[in-house]
mmCIF file of C-alpha atoms in Angstrom:
data_model
loop_
_atom_site.group_PDB
_atom_site.id
_atom_site.type_symbol
_atom_site.label_atom_id
_atom_site.label_comp_id
_atom_site.label_asym_id
_atom_site.label_seq_id
_atom_site.Cartn_x
_atom_site.Cartn_y
_atom_site.Cartn_z
ATOM 1 C CA GLY A 13 0.230 0.131 0.019
ATOM 2 C CA VAL A 14 1.705 3.157 1.023
ATOM 3 C CA LEU A 15 5.171 2.188 1.846
ATOM 4 C CA SER A 16 5.393 0.065 -1.905
ATOM 5 C CA GLY A 17 3.903 3.372 -3.126
ATOM 6 C CA VAL A 18 6.422 5.616 -1.733
ATOM 7 C CA VAL A 19 9.267 3.163 -2.783
ATOM 8 C CA VAL A 20 8.130 2.542 -6.069
ATOM 9 C CA ALA A 21 7.612 6.364 -6.664
ATOM 10 C CA ARG A 22 11.486 7.155 -5.921
ATOM 11 C CA LEU A 23 12.650 4.226 -7.583
ATOM 12 C CA MET A 24 10.917 4.548 -10.679
ATOM 13 C CA GLY A 25 9.905 8.065 -11.200
ATOM 14 C CA PRO A 26 6.449 9.495 -12.833
ATOM 15 C CA GLN A 27 7.455 7.612 -16.298
ATOM 16 C CA GLY A 28 8.244 4.430 -14.597
ATOM 17 C CA ARG A 29 5.451 4.805 -12.097
ATOM 18 C CA GLY A 30 3.031 5.488 -14.914
ATOM 19 C CA GLU A 31 4.081 2.169 -16.430
ATOM 20 C CA LEU A 32 3.933 0.082 -13.714
ATOM 21 C CA ALA A 33 0.601 1.347 -12.772
ATOM 22 C CA ALA A 34 -0.663 0.404 -16.654
ATOM 23 C CA ILE A 35 0.484 -2.844 -16.323
ATOM 24 C CA GLN A 36 -1.325 -3.516 -13.377
ATOM 25 C CA ALA A 37 -4.620 -1.658 -14.406
ATOM 26 C CA ILE A 38 -6.596 -4.939 -16.143
ATOM 27 C CA PRO A 39 -5.202 -7.992 -14.107
ATOM 28 C CA VAL A 40 -5.850 -6.434 -10.284
ATOM 29 C CA ILE A 41 -9.453 -5.615 -11.384
ATOM 30 C CA LEU A 42 -10.083 -9.034 -13.397
ATOM 31 C CA PRO A 43 -9.578 -11.374 -10.579
ATOM 32 C CA MET A 44 -12.458 -10.254 -8.914
ATOM 33 C CA ILE A 45 -14.872 -11.023 -11.984
ATOM 34 C CA ALA A 46 -13.279 -14.245 -12.887
ATOM 35 C CA GLY A 47 -14.139 -15.436 -8.902
ATOM 36 C CA LEU A 48 -17.938 -15.124 -9.820
ATOM 37 C CA GLY A 49 -18.594 -14.519 -5.901
ATOM 38 C CA GLY A 50 -16.795 -17.442 -4.939
ATOM 39 C CA TRP A 51 -14.998 -16.398 -2.491
ATOM 40 C CA GLN A 52 -17.911 -15.194 -0.537
ATOM 41 C CA SER A 53 -19.801 -18.152 -0.741
ATOM 42 C CA VAL A 54 -17.202 -20.682 0.203
ATOM 43 C CA VAL A 55 -16.939 -18.137 3.395
ATOM 44 C CA PHE A 56 -20.673 -18.730 3.502
ATOM 45 C CA PHE A 57 -21.456 -22.601 2.640
ATOM 46 C CA THR A 58 -17.856 -23.616 4.590
ATOM 47 C CA ALA A 59 -19.578 -21.894 7.875
ATOM 48 C CA LYS A 60 -22.837 -23.050 7.432
ATOM 49 C CA ASN A 61 -21.744 -27.037 6.770
ATOM 50 C CA SER A 62 -18.098 -27.555 7.681
ATOM 51 C CA LYS A 63 -17.827 -31.049 6.794
ATOM 52 C CA GLU A 64 -18.718 -29.809 2.867
ATOM 53 C CA SER A 65 -15.971 -27.174 2.748
ATOM 54 C CA GLY A 66 -13.414 -29.383 0.904
ATOM 55 C CA ALA A 67 -16.383 -29.964 -1.459
ATOM 56 C CA VAL A 68 -17.261 -26.242 -1.467
ATOM 57 C CA LEU A 69 -14.215 -24.975 -1.917
ATOM 58 C CA GLY A 70 -12.811 -27.251 -5.125
ATOM 59 C CA ASN A 71 -16.346 -26.328 -6.890
ATOM 60 C CA ALA A 72 -15.851 -23.169 -6.379
ATOM 61 C CA MET A 73 -11.875 -22.882 -7.200
ATOM 62 C CA VAL A 74 -13.041 -24.840 -10.831
ATOM 63 C CA MET A 75 -15.685 -22.480 -12.033
ATOM 64 C CA ALA A 76 -13.563 -19.541 -11.125
ATOM 65 C CA LEU A 77 -10.400 -21.296 -12.881
ATOM 66 C CA VAL A 78 -12.884 -22.238 -16.521
ATOM 67 C CA ALA A 79 -14.067 -18.435 -16.334
ATOM 68 C CA CYS A 80 -10.673 -17.031 -16.147
ATOM 69 C CA VAL A 81 -10.214 -18.546 -19.510
ATOM 70 C CA PRO A 82 -12.723 -16.487 -21.334
ATOM 71 C CA ILE A 83 -11.646 -13.235 -18.930
ATOM 72 C CA CYS A 84 -8.285 -13.551 -19.657
ATOM 73 C CA LEU A 85 -8.873 -13.284 -22.755
ATOM 74 C CA LEU A 86 -10.623 -10.630 -22.957
ATOM 75 C CA GLY A 87 -8.129 -8.538 -20.221
ATOM 76 C CA LEU A 88 -5.273 -9.188 -22.640
ATOM 77 C CA ALA A 89 -6.955 -7.984 -25.546
ATOM 78 C CA LEU A 90 -7.864 -4.728 -23.797
ATOM 79 C CA GLN A 91 -4.283 -4.748 -21.366
ATOM 80 C CA ASN A 92 -2.752 -5.077 -25.298
ATOM 81 C CA HIS A 93 -5.495 -2.497 -26.529
ATOM 82 C CA LEU A 94 -4.124 -0.233 -23.593
ATOM 83 C CA LEU A 95 -0.117 -0.519 -23.868
ATOM 84 C CA ALA A 96 -0.289 -0.162 -27.507
ATOM 85 C CA ALA A 97 1.595 3.309 -26.958
ATOM 86 C CA TYR A 98 4.482 1.883 -24.860
ATOM 87 C CA SER A 99 7.199 0.233 -25.227
ATOM 88 C CA ILE A 100 7.498 -3.351 -26.400
ATOM 89 C CA PRO A 101 9.228 -4.093 -23.115
ATOM 90 C CA VAL A 102 6.211 -2.533 -21.009
ATOM 91 C CA LEU A 103 4.118 -4.443 -23.580
ATOM 92 C CA GLN A 104 5.184 -8.143 -22.740
ATOM 93 C CA ALA A 105 5.263 -7.115 -19.402
ATOM 94 C CA GLY A 106 1.858 -6.684 -19.478
ATOM 95 C CA SER A 107 1.325 -9.212 -21.256
ATOM 96 C CA ILE A 108 2.790 -11.562 -18.705
ATOM 97 C CA TYR A 109 0.978 -10.052 -16.070
ATOM 98 C CA MET A 110 -2.352 -11.553 -17.282
ATOM 99 C CA LEU A 111 -1.098 -14.749 -15.685
ATOM 100 C CA TYR A 112 -1.837 -13.007 -12.207
ATOM 101 C CA VAL A 113 -5.408 -13.621 -12.779
ATOM 102 C CA PRO A 114 -5.696 -17.292 -12.764
ATOM 103 C CA LEU A 115 -2.756 -17.466 -9.889
ATOM 104 C CA THR A 116 -5.122 -15.150 -7.588
ATOM 105 C CA VAL A 117 -7.616 -17.131 -7.899
ATOM 106 C CA PHE A 118 -5.792 -20.333 -7.715
ATOM 107 C CA PHE A 119 -4.364 -19.684 -4.221
ATOM 108 C CA ALA A 120 -6.705 -16.667 -2.815
ATOM 109 C CA MET A 121 -9.768 -18.800 -3.139
ATOM 110 C CA PRO A 122 -8.627 -21.119 -0.058
ATOM 111 C CA TRP A 123 -8.675 -17.812 2.049
ATOM 112 C CA SER A 124 -12.010 -18.276 2.116
ATOM 113 C CA ALA A 125 -12.638 -21.789 3.463
ATOM 114 C CA PHE A 126 -10.295 -20.914 6.025
ATOM 115 C CA HIS A 127 -11.926 -17.776 7.184
ATOM 116 C CA GLY A 128 -15.628 -19.835 6.913
ATOM 117 C CA LEU A 129 -14.051 -22.243 9.081
ATOM 118 C CA GLN A 130 -13.010 -19.659 11.854
ATOM 119 C CA GLN A 131 -8.841 -20.552 11.284
ATOM 120 C CA PHE A 132 -8.066 -17.152 11.634
ATOM 121 C CA GLN A 133 -4.408 -17.783 11.868
ATOM 122 C CA ALA A 134 -4.059 -19.615 8.247
ATOM 123 C CA PHE A 135 -6.237 -17.219 6.576
ATOM 124 C CA SER A 136 -3.974 -14.056 7.777
ATOM 125 C CA LEU A 137 -0.753 -16.108 6.974
ATOM 126 C CA LEU A 138 -2.528 -16.588 3.330
ATOM 127 C CA ARG A 139 -3.456 -13.497 2.635
ATOM 128 C CA LEU A 140 -0.743 -11.492 3.955
ATOM 129 C CA GLN A 141 1.747 -13.616 1.653
ATOM 130 C CA PRO A 142 0.820 -11.196 -1.804
ATOM 131 C CA GLN A 143 0.989 -8.024 -0.312
ATOM 132 C CA LEU A 144 4.445 -9.280 1.283
ATOM 133 C CA LEU A 145 6.018 -10.632 -1.694
ATOM 134 C CA TYR A 146 5.179 -7.636 -3.951
ATOM 135 C CA MET A 147 6.936 -5.445 -0.872
ATOM 136 C CA GLY A 148 9.894 -7.651 -1.055
ATOM 137 C CA VAL A 149 10.118 -7.377 -4.907
ATOM 138 C CA ILE A 150 9.908 -3.721 -4.684
ATOM 139 C CA LEU A 151 12.565 -3.480 -2.129
ATOM 140 C CA THR A 152 14.721 -5.677 -3.793
ATOM 141 C CA ALA A 153 14.407 -3.190 -7.093
ATOM 142 C CA TYR A 154 15.122 -0.734 -5.066
ATOM 143 C CA LEU A 155 18.242 -2.099 -3.274
ATOM 144 C CA PHE A 156 20.043 -3.797 -6.666
ATOM 145 C CA GLY A 157 18.811 -0.820 -8.982
ATOM 146 C CA HIS A 158 16.313 -2.933 -11.047
ATOM 147 C CA ASN A 159 13.762 0.377 -11.675
ATOM 148 C CA THR A 160 12.528 -0.901 -14.764
ATOM 149 C CA PRO A 161 8.548 -1.718 -14.335
ATOM 150 C CA SER A 162 9.374 -5.164 -16.192
ATOM 151 C CA TRP A 163 11.502 -6.228 -14.032
ATOM 152 C CA ILE A 164 8.858 -5.916 -11.314
ATOM 153 C CA MET A 165 5.970 -7.472 -13.117
ATOM 154 C CA ASN A 166 7.837 -10.754 -14.240
ATOM 155 C CA THR A 167 9.890 -11.113 -10.844
ATOM 156 C CA HIS A 168 6.367 -10.752 -9.110
ATOM 157 C CA ILE A 169 4.502 -13.296 -11.371
ATOM 158 C CA VAL A 170 7.850 -15.563 -10.798
ATOM 159 C CA LEU A 171 7.361 -15.183 -7.214
ATOM 160 C CA LEU A 172 3.792 -15.090 -6.833
ATOM 161 C CA THR A 173 3.595 -19.046 -8.923
ATOM 162 C CA CYS A 174 5.859 -20.320 -6.366
ATOM 163 C CA VAL A 175 3.834 -18.721 -3.414
ATOM 164 C CA CYS A 176 1.192 -21.292 -4.608
ATOM 165 C CA VAL A 177 3.307 -24.483 -3.773
ATOM 166 C CA PRO A 178 2.854 -24.019 -0.098
ATOM 167 C CA THR A 179 -1.157 -22.638 -0.628
ATOM 168 C CA VAL A 180 -1.372 -25.549 -2.431
ATOM 169 C CA TRP A 181 0.232 -28.129 0.308
ATOM 170 C CA LEU A 182 -1.579 -26.316 3.163
ATOM 171 C CA VAL A 183 -5.267 -26.922 1.435
ATOM 172 C CA TYR A 184 -4.365 -30.181 0.329
ATOM 173 C CA ALA A 185 -3.569 -31.025 4.082
ATOM 174 C CA ARG A 186 -6.193 -29.098 5.256
ATOM 175 C CA PHE A 187 -9.243 -30.006 3.102
ATOM 176 C CA VAL A 188 -8.038 -33.408 1.401
ATOM 177 C CA ALA A 189 -5.974 -35.415 3.196
ATOM 178 C CA LYS A 190 -8.186 -35.880 6.012
ATOM 179 C CA PRO A 191 -7.640 -38.993 8.641
#
């Protein structure tokens, strides 16, 4: 939030900050559309019937990931149109950053199940991961002089993909591998 915004502004200057905002504009909105209200549904139905939490979460994730395909294709077309006046590296980073949509749906949907089950420690840890990761990328860029929007966005996507591994493990351990 506030800290990353200040660091990015200092690191990249007005033009770089504008390019970064342009790359992020569409992909950060689309997960809410692709989620199809799944986050709220998972919280509600998991709280209502905890024995069915795995099925509820699984159904919501499948629906959201299926919805990601057309939404990402439309988002990519819109992203390419909006970034057409920018440089090729910015356009490429914008296309790659569209992976943010399915990645966010994939690792954020389980937050809702933990929330519905009132397992707030797991909920909080999972929810903090992407923000801490993004701040780590920004601070690394600042410390090592990687002040291009494409480096920041591409590094963020690679690390976000890596964050999915512990999320999948935690979700599997809680909802699938029940004794």
